[in-house]
PDB file of C-alpha atoms in Angstrom:
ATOM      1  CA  UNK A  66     106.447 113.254 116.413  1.00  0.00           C
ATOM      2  CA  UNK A  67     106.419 114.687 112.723  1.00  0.00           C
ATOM      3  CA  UNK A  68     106.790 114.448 109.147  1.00  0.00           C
ATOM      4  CA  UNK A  69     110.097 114.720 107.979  1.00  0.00           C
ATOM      5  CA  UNK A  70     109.574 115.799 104.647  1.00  0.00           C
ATOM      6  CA  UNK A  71     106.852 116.205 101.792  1.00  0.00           C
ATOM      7  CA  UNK A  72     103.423 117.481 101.397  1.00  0.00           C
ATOM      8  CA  UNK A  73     103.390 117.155 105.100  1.00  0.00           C
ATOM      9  CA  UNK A  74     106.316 118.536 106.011  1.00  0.00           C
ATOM     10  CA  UNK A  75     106.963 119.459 109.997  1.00  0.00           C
ATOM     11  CA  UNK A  76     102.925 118.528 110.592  1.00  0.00           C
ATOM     12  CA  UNK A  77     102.221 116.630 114.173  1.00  0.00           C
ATOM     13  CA  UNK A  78     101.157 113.292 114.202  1.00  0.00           C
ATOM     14  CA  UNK A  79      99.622 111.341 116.815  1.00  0.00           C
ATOM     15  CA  UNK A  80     100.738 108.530 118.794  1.00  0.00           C
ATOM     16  CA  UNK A  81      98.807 105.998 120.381  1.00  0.00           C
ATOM     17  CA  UNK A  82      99.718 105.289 123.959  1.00  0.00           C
ATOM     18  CA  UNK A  83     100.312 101.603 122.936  1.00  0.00           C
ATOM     19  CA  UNK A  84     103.284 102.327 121.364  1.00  0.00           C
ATOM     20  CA  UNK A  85     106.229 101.266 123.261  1.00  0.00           C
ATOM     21  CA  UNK A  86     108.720 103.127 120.917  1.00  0.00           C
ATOM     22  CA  UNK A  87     107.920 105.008 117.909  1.00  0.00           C
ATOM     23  CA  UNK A  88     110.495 105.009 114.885  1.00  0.00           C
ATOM     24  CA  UNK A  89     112.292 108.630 115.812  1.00  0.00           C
ATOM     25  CA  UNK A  90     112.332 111.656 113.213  1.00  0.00           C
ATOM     26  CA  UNK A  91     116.035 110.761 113.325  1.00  0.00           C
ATOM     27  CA  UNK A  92     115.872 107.294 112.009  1.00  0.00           C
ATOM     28  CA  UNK A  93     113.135 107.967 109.747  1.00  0.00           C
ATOM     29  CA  UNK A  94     115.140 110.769 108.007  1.00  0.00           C
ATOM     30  CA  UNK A  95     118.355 108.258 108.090  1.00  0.00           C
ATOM     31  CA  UNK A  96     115.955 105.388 106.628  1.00  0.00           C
ATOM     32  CA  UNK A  97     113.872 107.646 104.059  1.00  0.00           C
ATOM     33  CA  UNK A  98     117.957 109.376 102.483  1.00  0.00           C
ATOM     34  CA  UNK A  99     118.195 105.914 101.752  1.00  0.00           C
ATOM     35  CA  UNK A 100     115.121 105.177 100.026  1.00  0.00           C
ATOM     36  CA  UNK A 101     115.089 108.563  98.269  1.00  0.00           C
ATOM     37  CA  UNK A 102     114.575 107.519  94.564  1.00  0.00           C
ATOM     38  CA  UNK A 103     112.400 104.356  95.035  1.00  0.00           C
ATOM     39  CA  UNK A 104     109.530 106.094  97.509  1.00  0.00           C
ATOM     40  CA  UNK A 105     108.079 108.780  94.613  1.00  0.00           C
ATOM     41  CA  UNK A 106     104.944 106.447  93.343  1.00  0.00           C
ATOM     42  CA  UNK A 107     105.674 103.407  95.329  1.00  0.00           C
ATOM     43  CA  UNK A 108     102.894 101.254  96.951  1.00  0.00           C
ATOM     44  CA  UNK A 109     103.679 100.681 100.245  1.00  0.00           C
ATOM     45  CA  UNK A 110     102.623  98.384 103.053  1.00  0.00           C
ATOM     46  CA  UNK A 111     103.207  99.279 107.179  1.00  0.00           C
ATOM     47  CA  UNK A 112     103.092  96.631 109.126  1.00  0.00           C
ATOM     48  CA  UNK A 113     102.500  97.045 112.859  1.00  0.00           C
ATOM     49  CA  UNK A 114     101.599 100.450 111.667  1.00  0.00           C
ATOM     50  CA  UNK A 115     101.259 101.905 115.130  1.00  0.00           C
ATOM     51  CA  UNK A 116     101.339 105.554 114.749  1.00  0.00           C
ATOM     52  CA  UNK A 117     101.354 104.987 111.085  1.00  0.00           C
ATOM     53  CA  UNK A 118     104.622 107.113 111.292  1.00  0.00           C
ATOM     54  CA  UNK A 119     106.340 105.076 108.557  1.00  0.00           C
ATOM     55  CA  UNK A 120     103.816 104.749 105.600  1.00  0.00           C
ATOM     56  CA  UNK A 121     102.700 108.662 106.594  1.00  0.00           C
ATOM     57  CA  UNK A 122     106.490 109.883 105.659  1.00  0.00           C
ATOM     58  CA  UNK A 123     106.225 107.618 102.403  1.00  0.00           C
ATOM     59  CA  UNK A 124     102.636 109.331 101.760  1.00  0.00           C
ATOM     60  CA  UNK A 125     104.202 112.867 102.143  1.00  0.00           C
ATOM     61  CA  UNK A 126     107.103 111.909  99.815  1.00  0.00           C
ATOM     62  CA  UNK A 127     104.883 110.925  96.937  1.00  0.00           C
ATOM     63  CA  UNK A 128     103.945 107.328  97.372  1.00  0.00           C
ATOM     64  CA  UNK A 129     100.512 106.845  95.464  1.00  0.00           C
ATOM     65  CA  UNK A 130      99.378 104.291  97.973  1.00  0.00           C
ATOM     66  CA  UNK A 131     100.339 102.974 101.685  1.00  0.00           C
ATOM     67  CA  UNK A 132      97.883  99.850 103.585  1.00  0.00           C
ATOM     68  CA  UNK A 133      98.415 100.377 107.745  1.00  0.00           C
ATOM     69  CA  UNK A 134      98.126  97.341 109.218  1.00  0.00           C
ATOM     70  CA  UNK A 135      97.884  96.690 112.959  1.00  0.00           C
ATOM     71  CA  UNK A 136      95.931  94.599 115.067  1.00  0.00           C
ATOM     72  CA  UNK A 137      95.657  97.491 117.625  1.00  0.00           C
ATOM     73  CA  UNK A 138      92.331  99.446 118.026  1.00  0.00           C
ATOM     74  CA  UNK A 139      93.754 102.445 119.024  1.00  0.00           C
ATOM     75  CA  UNK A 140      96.574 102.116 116.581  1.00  0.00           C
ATOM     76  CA  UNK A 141      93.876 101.961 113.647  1.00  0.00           C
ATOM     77  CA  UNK A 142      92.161 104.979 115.213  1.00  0.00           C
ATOM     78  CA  UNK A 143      95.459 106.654 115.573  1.00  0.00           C
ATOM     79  CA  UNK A 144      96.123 106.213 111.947  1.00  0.00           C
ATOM     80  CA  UNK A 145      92.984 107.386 110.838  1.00  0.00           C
ATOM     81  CA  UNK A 146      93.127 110.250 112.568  1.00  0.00           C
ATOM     82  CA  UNK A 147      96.648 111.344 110.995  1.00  0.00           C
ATOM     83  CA  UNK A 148      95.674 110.613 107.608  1.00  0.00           C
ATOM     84  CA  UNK A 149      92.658 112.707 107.908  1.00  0.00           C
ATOM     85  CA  UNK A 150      94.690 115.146 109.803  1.00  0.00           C
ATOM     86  CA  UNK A 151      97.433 115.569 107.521  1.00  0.00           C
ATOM     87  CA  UNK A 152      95.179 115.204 104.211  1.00  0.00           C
ATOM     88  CA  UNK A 153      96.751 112.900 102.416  1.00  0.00           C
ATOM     89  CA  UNK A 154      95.660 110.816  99.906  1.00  0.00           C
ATOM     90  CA  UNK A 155      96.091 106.718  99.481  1.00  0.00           C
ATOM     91  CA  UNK A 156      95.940 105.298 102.742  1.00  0.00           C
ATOM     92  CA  UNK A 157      94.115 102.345 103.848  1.00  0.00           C
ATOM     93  CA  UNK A 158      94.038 101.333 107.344  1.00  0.00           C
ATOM     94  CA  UNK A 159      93.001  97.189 108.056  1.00  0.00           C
ATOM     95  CA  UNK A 160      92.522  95.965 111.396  1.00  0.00           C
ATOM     96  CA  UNK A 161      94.569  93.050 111.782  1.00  0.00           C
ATOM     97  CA  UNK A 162      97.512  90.625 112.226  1.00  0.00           C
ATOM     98  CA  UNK A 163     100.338  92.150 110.482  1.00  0.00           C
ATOM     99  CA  UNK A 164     101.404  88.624 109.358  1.00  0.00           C
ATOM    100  CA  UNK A 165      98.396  87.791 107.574  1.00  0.00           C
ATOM    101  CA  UNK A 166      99.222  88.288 103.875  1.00  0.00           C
ATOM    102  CA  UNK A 167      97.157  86.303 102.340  1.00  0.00           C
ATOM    103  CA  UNK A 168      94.060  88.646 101.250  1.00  0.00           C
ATOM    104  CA  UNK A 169      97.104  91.021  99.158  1.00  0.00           C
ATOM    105  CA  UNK A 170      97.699  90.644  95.386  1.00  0.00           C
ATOM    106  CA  UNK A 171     100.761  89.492  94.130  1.00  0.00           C
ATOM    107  CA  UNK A 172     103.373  92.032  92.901  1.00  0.00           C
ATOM    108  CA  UNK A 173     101.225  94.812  94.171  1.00  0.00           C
ATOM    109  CA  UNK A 174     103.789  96.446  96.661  1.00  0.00           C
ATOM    110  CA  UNK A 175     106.977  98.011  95.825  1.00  0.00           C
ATOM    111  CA  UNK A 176     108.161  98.604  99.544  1.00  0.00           C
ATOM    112  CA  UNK A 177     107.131  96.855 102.924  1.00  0.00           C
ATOM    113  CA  UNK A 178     107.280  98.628 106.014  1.00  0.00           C
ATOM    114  CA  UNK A 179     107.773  96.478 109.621  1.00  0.00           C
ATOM    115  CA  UNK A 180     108.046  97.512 112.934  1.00  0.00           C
ATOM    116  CA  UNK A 181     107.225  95.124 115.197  1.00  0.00           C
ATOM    117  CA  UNK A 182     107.319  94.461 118.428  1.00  0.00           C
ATOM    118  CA  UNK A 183     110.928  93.194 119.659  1.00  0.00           C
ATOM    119  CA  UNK A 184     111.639  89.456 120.423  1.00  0.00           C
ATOM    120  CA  UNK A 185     114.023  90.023 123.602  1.00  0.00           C
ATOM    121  CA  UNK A 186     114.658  86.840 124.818  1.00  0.00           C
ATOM    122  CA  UNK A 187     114.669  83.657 123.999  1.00  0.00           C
ATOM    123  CA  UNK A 188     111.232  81.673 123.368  1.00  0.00           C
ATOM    124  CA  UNK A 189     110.086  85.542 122.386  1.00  0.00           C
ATOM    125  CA  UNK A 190     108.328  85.492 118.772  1.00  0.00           C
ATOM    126  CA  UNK A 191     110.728  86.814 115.905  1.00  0.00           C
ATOM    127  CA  UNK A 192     107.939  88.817 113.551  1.00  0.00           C
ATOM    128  CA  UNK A 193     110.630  89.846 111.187  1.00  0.00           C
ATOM    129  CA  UNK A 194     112.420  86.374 110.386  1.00  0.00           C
ATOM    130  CA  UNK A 195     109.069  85.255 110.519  1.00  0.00           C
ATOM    131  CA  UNK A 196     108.496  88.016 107.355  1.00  0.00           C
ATOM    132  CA  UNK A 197     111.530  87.396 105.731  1.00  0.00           C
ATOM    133  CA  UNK A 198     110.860  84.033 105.466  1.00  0.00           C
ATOM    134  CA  UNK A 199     107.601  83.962 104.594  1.00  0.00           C
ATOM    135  CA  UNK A 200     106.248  82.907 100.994  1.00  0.00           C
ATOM    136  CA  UNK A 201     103.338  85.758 101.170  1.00  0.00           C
ATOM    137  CA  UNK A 202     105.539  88.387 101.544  1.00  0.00           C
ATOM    138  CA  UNK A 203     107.821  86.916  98.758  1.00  0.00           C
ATOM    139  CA  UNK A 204     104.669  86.816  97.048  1.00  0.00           C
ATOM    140  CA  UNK A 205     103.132  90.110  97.408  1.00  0.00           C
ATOM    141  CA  UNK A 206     106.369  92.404  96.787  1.00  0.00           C
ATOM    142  CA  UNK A 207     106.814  93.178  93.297  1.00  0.00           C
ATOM    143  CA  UNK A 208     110.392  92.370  91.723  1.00  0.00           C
ATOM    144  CA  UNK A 209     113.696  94.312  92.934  1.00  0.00           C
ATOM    145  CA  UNK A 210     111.282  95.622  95.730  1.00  0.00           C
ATOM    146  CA  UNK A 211     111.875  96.217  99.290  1.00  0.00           C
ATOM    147  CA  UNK A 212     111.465  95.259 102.949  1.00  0.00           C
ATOM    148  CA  UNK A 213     112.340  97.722 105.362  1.00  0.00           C
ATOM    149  CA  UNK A 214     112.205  95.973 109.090  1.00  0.00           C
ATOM    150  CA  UNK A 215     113.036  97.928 112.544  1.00  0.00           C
ATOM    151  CA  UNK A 216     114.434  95.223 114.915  1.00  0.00           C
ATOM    152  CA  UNK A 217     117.033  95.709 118.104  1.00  0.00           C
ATOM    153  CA  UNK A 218     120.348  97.159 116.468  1.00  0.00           C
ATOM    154  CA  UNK A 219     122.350  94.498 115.114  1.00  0.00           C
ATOM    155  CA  UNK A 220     119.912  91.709 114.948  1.00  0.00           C
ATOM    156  CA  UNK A 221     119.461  91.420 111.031  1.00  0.00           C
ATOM    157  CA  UNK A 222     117.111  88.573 109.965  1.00  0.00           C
ATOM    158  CA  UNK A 223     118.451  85.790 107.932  1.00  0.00           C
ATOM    159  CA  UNK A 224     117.686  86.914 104.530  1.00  0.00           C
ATOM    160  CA  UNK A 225     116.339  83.357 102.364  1.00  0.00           C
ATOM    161  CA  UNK A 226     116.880  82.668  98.497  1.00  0.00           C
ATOM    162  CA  UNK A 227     115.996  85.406  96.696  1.00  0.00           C
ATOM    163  CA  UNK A 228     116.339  88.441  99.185  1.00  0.00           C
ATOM    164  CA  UNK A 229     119.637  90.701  99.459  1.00  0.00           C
ATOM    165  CA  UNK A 230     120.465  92.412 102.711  1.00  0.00           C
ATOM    166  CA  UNK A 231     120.955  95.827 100.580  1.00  0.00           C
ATOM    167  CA  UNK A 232     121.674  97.803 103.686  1.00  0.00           C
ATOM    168  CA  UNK A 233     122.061  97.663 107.561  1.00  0.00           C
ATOM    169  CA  UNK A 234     121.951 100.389 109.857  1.00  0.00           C
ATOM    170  CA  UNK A 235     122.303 100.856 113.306  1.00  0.00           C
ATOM    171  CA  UNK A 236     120.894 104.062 115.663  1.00  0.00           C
ATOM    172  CA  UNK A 237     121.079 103.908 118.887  1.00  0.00           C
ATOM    173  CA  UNK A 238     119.494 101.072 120.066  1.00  0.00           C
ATOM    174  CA  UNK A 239     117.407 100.909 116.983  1.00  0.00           C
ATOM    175  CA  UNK A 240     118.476  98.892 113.668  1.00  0.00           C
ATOM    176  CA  UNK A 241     117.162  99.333 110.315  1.00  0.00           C
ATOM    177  CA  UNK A 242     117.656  96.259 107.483  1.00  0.00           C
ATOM    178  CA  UNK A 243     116.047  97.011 104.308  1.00  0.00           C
ATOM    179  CA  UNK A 244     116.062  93.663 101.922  1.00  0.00           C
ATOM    180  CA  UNK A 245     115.533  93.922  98.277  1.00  0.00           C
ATOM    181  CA  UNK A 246     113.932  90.867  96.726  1.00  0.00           C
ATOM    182  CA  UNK A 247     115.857  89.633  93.609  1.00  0.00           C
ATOM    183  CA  UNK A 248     114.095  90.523  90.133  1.00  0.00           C
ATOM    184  CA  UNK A 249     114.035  87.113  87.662  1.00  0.00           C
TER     185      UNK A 249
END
């Protein structure tokens, strides 16, 4: 895997062996077009940061900061590896559960990173209705800002009072919903 684009342009990164299915250089270039004009001095948040792939392409484009969270040893390591491998400047890795919110200022985040681990069948937990509809993550994103969530290809979350299902892409087996939370 690589960076797409940025200060760390083409670089390697590292992925743990954990990882069942890190977001491809093909979706992350599809996903990052997108977010062009919002990702220059963003704060950002990657949840189930994994490789760290994500918040390390939002780094490289100019956000000023990016927290990696994952309860994953290996996927912390990983991530601190890559930042101090590819130099830049910002990130914060926490070990933890990626649902835990609670310890993260309000408004502080402009755009919200998740790829978690896919419910596939029934009983299976649903980590991104279970962001969507949670009142931290309402809390924590600032107004008109995003969440970006990586879930099985047409299986967009529910989006509650006061988020917008802005867009909803689909590759391969892979789909991409980025919500924007509605500014007062």
């Amino acid at each position: 895997m690589r960076i797409i684009a940025g200060s760390a342009r083409r670089r390697n990164i590292k992925v743990p062996k954990t990882v069942a299915r890190p977001t491809t250089d093909r979706t992350r270039e599809a996903l990052f077009s997108l977010l062009n004009a919002v990702v220059p001095g963003a704060r950002c948040l990657d949840l189930f940061a994994g490789s760290g792939a994500l918040g390390l392409e939002a780094l490289s484009r100019g956000a000023t900061s990016c927290v990696f969270i994952d309860q994953d040893r290996g996927s912390v390591r990983t991530v601190q590896g890559n930042l101090k491998e590819l130099g830049l400047e910002g990130g914060q890795v926490r070990s933890g559960d990626a649902t835990e919110l609670k310890g993260i200022q309000a408004g502080s985040v402009e755009i919200v990173f998740a790829d978690p681990p896919y419910a596939k069948k029934a009983g299976d937990r649903d980590f991104v209705q279970e962001l969507i509809s949670s009142s931290d993550l309402f809390r924590i994103v600032a107004d008109d800002g995003f969440f970006v969530a990586e879930a099985p290809a047409g299986r967009v979350a529910t989006a509650p009072v006061g988020w917008e299902v802005i867009s909803e892409r689909k590759y391969g087996n892979c789909g991409i919903a980025i919500y924007q939370k509605k500014g007062d």
